[in-house]
XYZ file of C-alpha atoms in Angstrom:
721
model
C -5.864 26.259 -10.031
C -7.905 23.621 -11.863
C -8.192 23.210 -15.646
C -9.081 20.590 -18.248
C -6.663 19.876 -21.060
C -9.044 20.991 -23.805
C -9.576 24.375 -22.118
C -6.004 25.563 -22.523
C -3.042 25.375 -24.891
C 0.081 23.857 -23.302
C 3.395 25.342 -24.470
C 6.225 22.871 -24.171
C 9.680 23.776 -25.526
C 12.122 20.863 -25.722
C 15.568 20.406 -27.240
C 16.346 18.284 -30.286
C 19.259 15.971 -29.478
C 18.191 12.328 -29.878
C 19.742 9.248 -28.343
C 19.243 6.167 -30.536
C 17.920 3.037 -28.904
C 19.410 -0.110 -30.416
C 19.365 -2.722 -27.671
C 16.698 -5.407 -27.747
C 15.269 -6.019 -24.264
C 15.025 -9.651 -23.221
C 11.518 -10.976 -22.563
C 10.584 -11.687 -18.963
C 9.140 -15.068 -17.953
C 5.400 -15.229 -17.517
C 4.550 -15.825 -13.843
C 2.309 -18.756 -12.985
C -1.379 -18.044 -12.588
C -2.468 -17.210 -9.056
C -5.528 -19.139 -7.992
C -8.248 -17.814 -5.750
C -7.404 -18.878 -2.222
C -10.813 -19.192 -0.583
C -14.372 -18.889 -1.716
C -17.529 -19.441 0.322
C -20.532 -19.897 -1.953
C -23.631 -22.054 -2.113
C -21.868 -24.300 -4.656
C -18.356 -24.622 -3.292
C -16.379 -24.210 -0.060
C -12.640 -23.726 -0.615
C -10.130 -23.533 2.222
C -6.398 -22.905 2.316
C -4.649 -25.450 4.527
C -1.056 -25.215 5.768
C 0.626 -28.527 6.614
C 4.025 -28.597 8.334
C 6.352 -31.272 9.710
C 7.781 -31.505 13.232
C 10.373 -28.820 12.408
C 7.736 -26.396 11.140
C 8.668 -26.788 7.460
C 5.999 -26.829 4.764
C 5.129 -30.310 3.472
C 4.830 -30.101 -0.326
C 4.072 -33.681 -1.396
C 0.776 -34.376 0.378
C -1.670 -36.584 -1.547
C -5.457 -35.990 -1.718
C -6.204 -39.250 0.105
C -4.138 -38.035 3.091
C -6.459 -35.145 3.924
C -9.972 -35.263 5.418
C -12.468 -32.399 5.787
C -15.305 -32.416 8.322
C -18.128 -29.859 8.389
C -19.942 -29.911 11.739
C -18.555 -33.400 12.371
C -19.667 -34.804 9.013
C -16.954 -35.868 6.570
C -17.069 -34.167 3.182
C -15.960 -35.426 -0.223
C -13.077 -33.437 -1.724
C -13.924 -31.804 -5.041
C -10.536 -30.154 -5.636
C -7.015 -30.398 -4.239
C -4.133 -28.116 -5.282
C -0.794 -27.128 -3.802
C 0.016 -23.425 -4.207
C 3.716 -22.662 -3.759
C 5.132 -19.265 -2.955
C 8.597 -20.224 -4.178
C 9.544 -18.604 -7.455
C 11.615 -20.597 -9.897
C 14.658 -18.594 -10.975
C 15.618 -18.613 -14.625
C 18.954 -20.353 -15.190
C 21.722 -18.224 -16.502
C 19.995 -15.063 -15.376
C 22.498 -12.424 -14.364
C 21.872 -9.686 -11.893
C 22.105 -6.142 -13.193
C 25.026 -4.137 -11.854
C 23.953 -1.817 -9.069
C 25.274 1.498 -10.378
C 22.080 3.531 -10.167
C 22.245 6.930 -8.528
C 19.524 6.050 -6.039
C 17.038 3.281 -5.393
C 15.100 2.598 -8.581
C 11.336 3.095 -8.384
C 9.518 -0.216 -8.819
C 7.678 -1.012 -12.054
C 3.924 -0.477 -12.213
C 2.132 -3.229 -10.327
C 0.120 -5.673 -12.429
C -2.302 -8.118 -10.748
C -0.844 -11.131 -12.539
C 2.604 -10.368 -11.114
C 1.503 -10.207 -7.472
C 2.481 -13.243 -5.402
C 1.835 -11.978 -1.873
C -0.384 -9.168 -0.643
C 0.777 -8.228 2.846
C -0.666 -5.675 5.247
C 1.617 -4.891 8.179
C -0.781 -3.386 10.728
C 1.008 -1.584 13.551
C -1.310 -1.378 16.557
C -0.075 1.908 17.975
C -3.260 2.054 20.060
C -1.723 -0.567 22.376
C 2.039 -0.546 21.817
C 4.432 0.565 24.521
C 7.314 2.953 23.864
C 9.776 0.034 23.970
C 7.711 -2.042 21.527
C 7.538 0.807 18.991
C 11.340 1.095 19.003
C 11.786 -2.614 18.225
C 9.041 -2.598 15.583
C 10.553 0.299 13.638
C 13.867 -1.554 13.438
C 12.181 -4.793 12.316
C 10.052 -3.035 9.669
C 13.121 -1.368 8.159
C 14.849 -4.744 7.965
C 11.787 -6.289 6.321
C 11.621 -3.614 3.618
C 15.370 -3.613 2.945
C 16.126 -7.348 3.190
C 13.012 -9.536 3.330
C 10.598 -7.972 0.830
C 10.544 -9.957 -2.420
C 9.608 -9.309 -6.025
C 5.867 -9.747 -6.359
C 5.127 -8.506 -2.832
C 2.368 -5.917 -2.589
C 2.782 -4.305 0.834
C 1.081 -1.700 3.002
C 2.199 -0.427 6.418
C -0.873 0.783 8.289
C -1.202 2.290 11.759
C -4.404 1.686 13.682
C -4.331 5.231 15.106
C -2.570 6.970 12.260
C -5.395 8.915 10.666
C -6.232 9.101 6.982
C -2.761 10.084 5.860
C -1.195 7.044 7.509
C -3.413 4.602 5.616
C -0.817 3.760 2.992
C -1.755 2.405 -0.407
C -0.554 -1.112 -1.164
C 2.678 -0.600 -3.044
C 5.930 -2.151 -4.178
C 7.735 1.171 -3.703
C 10.213 0.856 -0.851
C 10.554 4.638 -0.638
C 6.896 4.945 0.285
C 7.150 2.125 2.819
C 10.148 3.763 4.494
C 8.173 6.998 4.756
C 5.354 5.037 6.433
C 7.830 3.485 8.888
C 9.070 6.941 9.874
C 5.506 7.768 10.962
C 5.391 4.813 13.369
C 5.778 6.475 16.764
C 4.630 5.880 20.298
C 1.059 7.044 20.777
C 0.930 8.903 24.089
C -2.884 8.731 24.012
C -2.947 4.943 23.600
C -3.113 2.232 26.242
C 0.575 1.297 26.036
C 2.975 2.632 28.646
C 6.670 3.327 28.458
C 7.614 -0.266 29.230
C 5.951 -3.646 29.039
C 4.616 -3.307 32.614
C 3.308 -0.441 34.671
C 5.793 0.155 37.537
C 4.645 -0.425 41.113
C 3.904 2.602 43.259
C 3.191 2.925 46.987
C -0.444 1.931 47.642
C -2.862 4.771 48.360
C -6.425 4.283 49.612
C -9.324 6.661 48.920
C -10.433 7.801 52.403
C -13.007 10.471 51.487
C -16.366 8.875 52.396
C -18.143 11.186 49.961
C -16.253 9.667 47.035
C -17.972 6.729 45.283
C -14.657 4.833 45.261
C -14.054 5.275 48.999
C -12.190 2.366 50.560
C -10.570 1.265 47.307
C -6.913 1.790 46.510
C -5.858 4.192 43.789
C -4.100 1.263 42.131
C -7.362 -0.702 41.874
C -9.225 2.301 40.475
C -6.508 2.905 37.872
C -6.524 -0.783 36.989
C -10.264 -0.665 36.237
C -9.830 2.491 34.182
C -6.948 0.951 32.257
C -9.004 -2.185 31.634
C -11.766 -0.043 30.185
C -9.380 2.024 28.062
C -7.646 -1.099 26.796
C -10.933 -2.710 25.749
C -11.989 0.473 23.955
C -8.675 0.724 22.109
C -8.731 -2.996 21.312
C -12.181 -2.590 19.772
C -10.752 0.252 17.703
C -7.913 -2.022 16.621
C -10.399 -4.687 15.498
C -12.255 -2.041 13.501
C -9.063 -0.890 11.783
C -8.070 -4.466 10.880
C -11.595 -5.158 9.621
C -11.307 -2.084 7.404
C -8.092 -3.456 5.936
C -9.692 -6.869 5.356
C -12.596 -5.287 3.507
C -10.217 -3.520 1.150
C -8.079 -6.625 0.568
C -11.035 -8.727 -0.536
C -10.512 -8.145 -4.258
C -6.714 -7.881 -4.188
C -4.610 -10.597 -5.869
C -2.073 -13.016 -4.424
C -1.837 -14.807 -1.094
C -3.443 -12.273 1.263
C -2.016 -11.891 4.754
C -2.285 -9.435 7.604
C 0.487 -9.223 10.175
C -0.810 -7.491 13.290
C 2.010 -6.154 15.471
C 0.402 -5.535 18.836
C 0.960 -5.750 22.588
C -2.248 -7.759 22.692
C -5.723 -7.569 24.186
C -7.731 -9.529 26.714
C -10.591 -11.857 25.874
C -11.828 -11.963 29.474
C -11.634 -9.468 32.322
C -12.249 -9.737 36.047
C -15.040 -7.725 37.650
C -14.961 -6.217 41.165
C -16.352 -9.393 42.686
C -13.576 -11.520 41.206
C -15.710 -13.171 38.493
C -14.434 -13.501 34.929
C -16.523 -11.896 32.215
C -16.259 -11.643 28.456
C -14.377 -8.585 27.283
C -16.267 -6.110 25.049
C -13.696 -6.790 22.340
C -14.850 -10.406 21.850
C -17.891 -9.515 19.777
C -15.803 -7.333 17.457
C -13.237 -10.122 17.289
C -15.829 -12.682 16.171
C -17.031 -10.375 13.410
C -13.436 -9.796 12.354
C -12.739 -13.524 12.096
C -15.813 -14.054 9.906
C -14.805 -11.203 7.587
C -11.297 -12.657 7.296
C -12.817 -16.006 6.272
C -14.872 -14.399 3.543
C -12.068 -12.207 2.186
C -9.575 -15.119 2.112
C -7.243 -13.234 4.456
C -4.968 -15.072 6.881
C -4.087 -13.082 10.006
C -0.785 -13.558 11.796
C -0.004 -11.804 15.043
C 3.329 -10.767 16.502
C 3.801 -9.558 20.060
C 6.923 -7.326 20.139
C 7.475 -7.292 23.917
C 9.702 -10.351 23.576
C 10.789 -12.466 26.495
C 9.668 -10.740 29.672
C 10.470 -11.549 33.271
C 7.606 -10.463 35.486
C 9.911 -9.606 38.357
C 10.921 -6.426 40.094
C 12.722 -3.750 38.137
C 14.464 -0.499 39.079
C 11.271 1.390 38.200
C 9.208 -0.459 40.847
C 8.621 1.168 44.235
C 7.687 -1.514 46.786
C 7.385 0.751 49.825
C 4.201 0.187 51.811
C 3.818 -3.404 50.569
C 4.476 -6.686 52.307
C 6.469 -9.443 50.663
C 3.233 -11.333 49.973
C 1.686 -8.254 48.340
C 4.750 -7.764 46.155
C 4.582 -11.417 45.111
C 0.882 -11.072 44.310
C 1.606 -7.988 42.193
C 4.244 -9.912 40.242
C 1.814 -12.788 39.635
C -0.840 -10.317 38.454
C 1.722 -8.790 36.113
C 2.510 -12.205 34.619
C -1.194 -13.050 34.307
C -1.792 -9.772 32.496
C 0.986 -10.630 30.032
C -0.461 -14.078 29.308
C -4.024 -12.791 29.008
C -3.099 -10.183 26.413
C -1.102 -12.776 24.478
C -4.098 -15.124 24.470
C -6.102 -12.614 22.435
C -3.425 -12.546 19.748
C -3.158 -16.331 19.707
C -6.934 -16.726 19.359
C -7.187 -14.265 16.469
C -4.373 -15.913 14.528
C -5.583 -19.483 15.046
C -9.157 -18.690 14.058
C -8.055 -17.262 10.702
C -5.493 -19.903 9.723
C -2.353 -18.074 10.871
C -0.260 -18.326 14.003
C 1.078 -16.043 16.700
C 4.717 -15.181 17.374
C 5.293 -14.349 21.052
C 8.005 -14.579 23.703
C 10.571 -13.965 20.967
C 13.172 -11.200 21.077
C 13.938 -11.520 17.344
C 11.068 -9.517 15.834
C 12.650 -9.401 12.365
C 13.079 -13.184 12.499
C 9.430 -13.551 13.501
C 8.345 -11.460 10.516
C 10.531 -13.540 8.224
C 9.040 -16.771 9.574
C 5.522 -15.491 9.014
C 6.227 -14.299 5.469
C 7.818 -17.623 4.573
C 4.580 -19.347 5.595
C 2.892 -18.637 2.274
C 2.698 -22.076 0.631
C -0.527 -23.983 1.192
C -3.001 -26.563 -0.088
C -6.220 -25.335 -1.650
C -8.917 -27.899 -0.874
C -12.640 -27.691 -1.489
C -15.939 -29.514 -1.236
C -19.546 -29.035 -2.284
C -21.717 -28.103 0.741
C -25.146 -29.508 1.594
C -28.282 -27.383 1.355
C -28.476 -27.046 5.131
C -25.028 -25.406 5.286
C -26.555 -22.024 4.477
C -29.888 -22.600 6.183
C -29.939 -20.194 9.179
C -32.741 -22.231 10.760
C -30.482 -25.252 11.000
C -27.278 -23.577 12.164
C -25.670 -20.152 12.047
C -22.006 -21.156 12.332
C -20.433 -24.097 10.495
C -17.439 -25.632 12.254
C -14.612 -27.007 10.120
C -12.183 -29.745 11.135
C -9.363 -30.882 8.865
C -7.243 -33.943 9.538
C -4.076 -35.169 7.832
C -3.441 -38.894 8.135
C 0.316 -38.668 7.562
C 2.098 -39.069 10.939
C 4.141 -36.225 12.408
C 2.252 -33.372 10.722
C 0.687 -30.188 12.029
C -2.293 -28.570 10.303
C -3.526 -24.966 10.302
C -6.780 -23.875 8.709
C -9.834 -21.716 9.220
C -12.025 -22.738 12.121
C -15.283 -22.325 10.229
C -17.664 -19.840 8.684
C -21.082 -18.328 9.266
C -24.086 -19.671 7.371
C -24.399 -16.816 4.901
C -22.818 -17.249 1.484
C -20.829 -14.502 -0.173
C -23.431 -14.642 -2.965
C -26.099 -13.214 -0.658
C -24.426 -10.614 1.557
C -26.380 -8.212 3.660
C -27.115 -5.152 1.579
C -25.513 -2.043 3.067
C -27.366 1.206 3.421
C -27.087 3.216 0.219
C -24.460 5.945 0.565
C -24.802 9.371 -0.946
C -22.545 10.450 -3.795
C -20.508 12.645 -1.486
C -20.063 9.835 1.028
C -18.877 7.433 -1.669
C -16.444 10.032 -2.971
C -15.037 10.644 0.516
C -14.841 6.894 1.217
C -12.859 6.364 -1.993
C -10.495 9.189 -1.069
C -9.812 8.004 2.484
C -9.528 4.294 1.683
C -6.013 2.799 1.670
C -7.063 0.888 -1.454
C -7.518 2.346 -4.934
C -11.057 2.274 -6.351
C -11.005 1.284 -10.026
C -14.555 1.808 -11.317
C -13.063 4.702 -13.330
C -9.586 4.194 -14.782
C -7.236 6.885 -13.478
C -3.508 7.565 -13.866
C -2.004 10.062 -11.425
C 1.363 11.758 -11.809
C 2.371 14.288 -9.144
C 5.461 16.399 -9.830
C 7.559 18.577 -7.570
C 8.217 22.094 -8.878
C 8.552 25.750 -7.972
C 6.050 28.549 -8.433
C 6.901 31.923 -10.081
C 7.189 33.254 -6.523
C 9.945 30.631 -5.942
C 7.838 28.611 -3.498
C 7.741 24.772 -3.641
C 4.584 23.274 -5.163
C 3.190 19.892 -6.145
C 1.728 19.765 -9.637
C -0.959 17.058 -9.859
C -1.950 15.611 -13.241
C -4.824 13.126 -13.210
C -5.632 11.343 -16.462
C -9.229 10.114 -16.682
C -10.373 7.421 -19.123
C -13.480 9.019 -20.654
C -14.762 5.630 -21.843
C -15.557 4.802 -18.210
C -17.854 7.837 -17.903
C -21.499 8.340 -18.860
C -22.448 11.230 -21.160
C -25.991 12.537 -21.496
C -27.509 13.874 -24.689
C -27.629 17.654 -25.130
C -28.999 19.982 -27.782
C -27.442 20.085 -31.277
C -25.987 16.558 -30.927
C -23.779 17.691 -28.059
C -22.680 15.464 -25.184
C -22.814 16.536 -21.541
C -20.580 15.191 -18.792
C -20.938 16.029 -15.093
C -18.495 14.847 -12.455
C -17.100 15.675 -9.001
C -13.405 15.817 -8.115
C -11.992 15.778 -4.599
C -8.220 16.206 -4.301
C -6.364 16.284 -0.970
C -2.699 16.516 0.006
C -1.898 14.802 3.333
C 1.208 15.558 5.346
C 2.630 14.266 8.613
C 0.221 12.104 10.656
C -2.632 12.557 8.230
C -2.838 16.343 8.523
C -4.540 17.912 5.519
C -2.219 20.563 4.072
C -4.429 21.499 1.124
C -7.555 20.317 -0.646
C -9.606 21.080 -3.739
C -13.229 20.146 -4.355
C -15.163 20.981 -7.494
C -18.103 19.901 -9.644
C -17.693 20.195 -13.405
C -20.255 20.236 -16.194
C -18.633 19.849 -19.612
C -20.479 20.252 -22.927
C -18.769 18.794 -26.012
C -19.510 18.991 -29.699
C -19.198 15.743 -31.718
C -15.511 16.312 -32.600
C -14.573 17.166 -29.013
C -16.483 14.130 -27.753
C -14.678 11.862 -30.214
C -11.260 13.172 -29.152
C -12.085 12.824 -25.463
C -13.260 9.248 -25.986
C -10.007 8.448 -27.761
C -7.512 10.007 -25.352
C -9.425 10.890 -22.185
C -8.721 14.147 -20.384
C -6.479 15.542 -17.653
C -7.527 17.255 -14.442
C -4.617 19.313 -13.219
C -4.134 21.170 -9.946
C -1.377 22.879 -7.982
C -0.751 22.515 -4.243
C 1.590 25.033 -2.536
C 3.883 23.262 -0.056
C 5.070 25.416 2.843
C 7.294 22.733 4.356
C 9.557 20.060 2.871
C 8.826 16.420 3.664
C 6.883 13.355 2.534
C 3.311 13.827 1.344
C 0.482 11.712 0.042
C -1.633 13.116 -2.748
C -5.068 11.524 -3.106
C -7.644 12.213 -5.773
C -11.152 10.770 -6.158
C -13.644 11.356 -8.969
C -17.376 10.558 -9.186
C -19.377 10.347 -12.395
C -22.904 11.758 -11.923
C -24.295 9.762 -14.841
C -23.313 6.290 -13.631
C -22.405 6.974 -9.964
C -19.081 5.261 -10.632
C -16.167 6.285 -8.423
C -12.437 6.105 -9.038
C -9.475 7.052 -6.893
C -5.707 7.288 -7.147
C -2.883 8.059 -4.751
C 0.780 8.926 -5.014
C 3.617 9.337 -2.559
C 5.857 12.324 -3.250
C 8.758 13.920 -1.404
C 9.207 17.689 -1.403
C 12.901 18.592 -0.940
C 14.180 21.570 1.020
C 15.509 24.008 -1.586
C 16.914 26.223 1.186
C 19.606 23.616 1.950
C 21.255 24.611 -1.334
C 21.632 20.993 -2.487
C 21.395 19.884 -6.098
C 17.704 19.136 -6.726
C 15.538 18.279 -9.738
C 11.928 19.192 -10.386
C 9.482 16.605 -11.671
C 9.845 15.846 -15.405
C 7.316 17.038 -18.001
C 6.845 14.820 -21.069
C 5.805 15.132 -24.695
C 5.427 12.232 -27.127
C 5.569 12.958 -30.874
C 6.062 10.964 -34.047
C 9.522 10.622 -35.554
C 8.320 12.571 -38.595
C 7.165 15.445 -36.372
C 10.539 15.453 -34.616
C 12.287 15.720 -37.995
C 10.060 18.615 -39.047
C 10.864 20.478 -35.836
C 14.588 20.005 -36.357
C 14.348 21.475 -39.847
C 12.244 24.357 -38.401
C 9.418 23.413 -40.748
C 6.986 23.231 -37.850
C 6.572 25.025 -34.544
C 6.839 23.336 -31.159
C 3.505 22.074 -29.933
C 2.169 21.220 -33.397
C 1.554 17.742 -34.701
C -1.225 16.917 -32.280
C 1.009 16.595 -29.207
C -0.499 16.900 -25.738
C 2.123 17.289 -22.973
C -0.516 17.188 -20.227
C -1.850 13.824 -21.384
C 1.623 12.458 -22.112
C 2.951 13.486 -18.683
C -0.016 12.009 -16.810
C -0.842 8.883 -18.861
C 2.742 7.935 -19.857
C 1.692 5.471 -22.569
C 3.728 5.668 -25.783
C 4.201 3.724 -28.981
C 7.507 2.299 -30.188
C 9.016 4.218 -33.077
C 8.054 7.581 -31.581
C 10.111 10.254 -29.830
C 9.884 11.137 -26.139
C 10.730 14.732 -25.209
C 11.350 15.428 -21.525
C 12.322 18.447 -19.498
C 12.758 19.612 -15.906
C 14.448 22.294 -13.818
C 17.808 21.818 -12.071
C 17.935 23.739 -8.794
C 20.952 24.875 -6.727
C 23.778 24.140 -9.157
C 27.200 25.460 -8.094
C 28.845 28.184 -10.156
C 32.485 28.869 -10.967
C 34.438 32.060 -11.673
C 32.312 32.675 -14.794
C 29.142 32.470 -12.655
C 27.923 29.626 -14.860
C 27.138 26.028 -13.816
C 29.031 22.987 -15.075
C 26.434 20.221 -15.353
C 26.472 16.859 -17.136
C 23.515 14.548 -17.807
C 23.437 10.828 -18.479
C 20.490 8.577 -19.345
C 19.771 4.905 -18.827
C 16.723 2.880 -19.845
C 15.516 -0.092 -17.775
C 13.081 -2.917 -18.420
C 12.209 -5.441 -15.710
C 14.824 -3.802 -13.467
C 17.657 -4.412 -15.962
C 19.450 -1.674 -17.947
C 18.901 -2.123 -21.688
C 20.382 1.172 -22.896
C 22.981 3.588 -21.549
C 23.665 6.956 -23.161
C 26.893 8.875 -23.203
C 27.418 11.822 -20.803
C 26.112 15.061 -22.319
C 26.758 18.634 -21.124
C 23.728 20.568 -19.929
C 23.488 23.682 -22.098
C 23.123 27.024 -20.332
C 22.822 29.159 -23.460
C 20.209 31.895 -23.167
C 19.522 31.269 -19.462
C 20.071 33.804 -16.693
C 19.459 31.970 -13.401
C 22.106 29.329 -12.549
C 20.071 28.337 -9.487
C 17.190 27.215 -11.737
C 18.542 25.727 -14.968
C 16.014 24.536 -17.547
C 17.027 21.133 -18.922
C 15.453 19.624 -22.033
C 16.317 16.532 -24.056
C 14.926 13.751 -26.237
C 14.859 9.965 -26.307
C 14.070 7.977 -29.426
C 11.827 5.005 -28.612
C 13.110 2.458 -31.104
C 10.751 0.259 -33.087
C 12.318 -2.843 -31.541
C 11.013 -1.942 -28.074
C 8.440 -4.538 -27.117
C 5.239 -3.599 -25.239
C 5.715 -3.380 -21.483
C 6.835 -1.155 -18.634
C 10.035 0.868 -18.846
C 11.985 3.170 -16.548
C 14.071 6.075 -17.784
C 16.787 7.370 -15.442
C 18.163 10.867 -16.115
C 21.130 11.516 -13.825
C 22.559 15.019 -13.493
C 26.041 15.584 -12.067
C 27.336 18.936 -10.841
C 31.053 19.021 -11.729
C 31.597 21.879 -9.273
C 30.086 20.052 -6.286
C 31.654 17.355 -4.109
C 30.514 14.110 -2.508
C 27.407 12.019 -3.098
C 25.220 15.120 -3.275
C 26.931 16.062 -6.549
C 24.681 13.653 -8.505
C 20.897 13.374 -8.430
C 18.454 11.589 -10.711
C 14.969 11.842 -12.132
C 12.956 8.752 -13.033
C 10.266 8.496 -15.705
C 8.092 5.388 -15.597
C 6.245 4.773 -18.845
C 4.627 2.013 -20.866
C 5.118 0.974 -24.473
C 1.710 0.023 -25.873
C 0.200 -0.805 -29.250
C -1.792 2.402 -29.564
C -4.216 2.701 -32.467
C -3.144 5.277 -35.008
C -6.175 7.471 -34.276
C -5.205 7.886 -30.622
C -2.106 9.889 -31.547
C -3.991 12.350 -33.698
């Protein structure tokens, strides 16, 4: 089902009890400006440089005269020198809010100026062993619960996870935990059960008609595994490169942490000669892209400390002592060779590798703490970007202060970011699909997505998707009789476990508007709404992309949503619907001088856009499922509201009984209420918590909560008409 807001009349019946808002929220400190980390242009080369002491601690008091930059052996004159610190200064006297919320509060809407670190945790499940996956899942949970900081924009991405596993960058810990649950051992990857393949009795191919006659099965399997590993490693490089491309325009200190069992840079052929692995070429391209996107890559090898000796899984029958010793040495060499690939990748991009360490969570913490750096730059010569002179420019940076260690980018290719190679033009459909499948939102068209859990008339779970589109970002053509014509494509997909598509909608719309309709659409935009039936409970990702035919602009949005299991008979809430009206309209409704839905309200726009003006009234409503009933066969429910700003409660309402008058189904109770948005509310992001408690239920499951994230803005008067 797909409709535009102006093609239907939305009926929205809400109650009339208002809770006054009288508390003045305290202003939040303005975060320091985040500077661009690296830029490679024909006018300026900027590099982020990390300088540590003998204990590995960041040195913060370096002077410009203590650092020297060399391009291809020639010293360059510094044009800028800045220290960028990742340490936030805490406001004195600031008190932490009491943690009495029903569940984990959703994070506020992410703003670029508030982002301090952009972190992609890339789990290389193309190479990880079963043991490594177990340790990684534990470490990722600890990172999200204990190490993630305010201002961190994080994505957890699996190299073999499919489209649905490519998580959007988010501050929402609920979404990150759902991504962690999808991290599992890939039986089709190159990783085994343990860190090493167990020894088996040697078997030789004796059939003279076989091309591998005379070789042992172990040797043949080794060659096949080498080939598979190089193929999977190339796939890993491609996945990381994809992440780098998307991070290019993101704010903050940009880092990728690759958790992998490693890959080889060189392999041995049948004659015993070392040759370059096929992954090296992809690795070089990856390093160059990281330089250009200002992304530092760290690597972490989760196998920990390994002893390349015999284990209970090894079967040494049929082997001499010397052959067993040789197998153990080969096992150790294989470990070191795969670690070398991780070390090389990290060093070439300005990061470092964590290996031979059993504390994976500690390794992640060490890497994330390494986010303070010096931003240094110089003006390049004309020959720097002359491909006839040189293709790659080597960088060397020296610090004259004794006892220091320096990490930086190894160099860059002789093509400036001002003159990139032009890609082949993609068709409109390809651009739409690319925007939908990308783990990064495309913002050429401003979109606001709100997906709500609900139940269909047939009592089946559904996801209601409301996508608000800013019409000012679209191109309208001229039609007859002064009419405006808009044509656009919409592709909407719901992804379930492991990227499986559970439902999708694709449509092309042509909309013709008269002058009044065009004016209203320009003022408030429009809403594309759709319904996805959900056969199974669980975590889903809803992704929507839109393409404007007139300008070829593309926009995309994504939302994580959990569908509960109503059959478990636990107290559950549907997603909340919203309506924003003026205080005068609210008064008229209470005196029955006006009908509900009058006064220019638009619940579809209000529920999707969630931008309101102070001094107005916010109506909200949802359905309460699976309430217990007493002897009178009626539920006993109580609601309580709290309003948050910047994570701190600024208003707390008194408990109110949930009225059941006129309702007939205690298993699906309609709840409606109102919140007065006081005139003293300053512009900014707010979070409304509506907790519902079932007095007839027991335990923690007796209370559940709905959360409404909205923004107070200075809307022009015409936009509410």
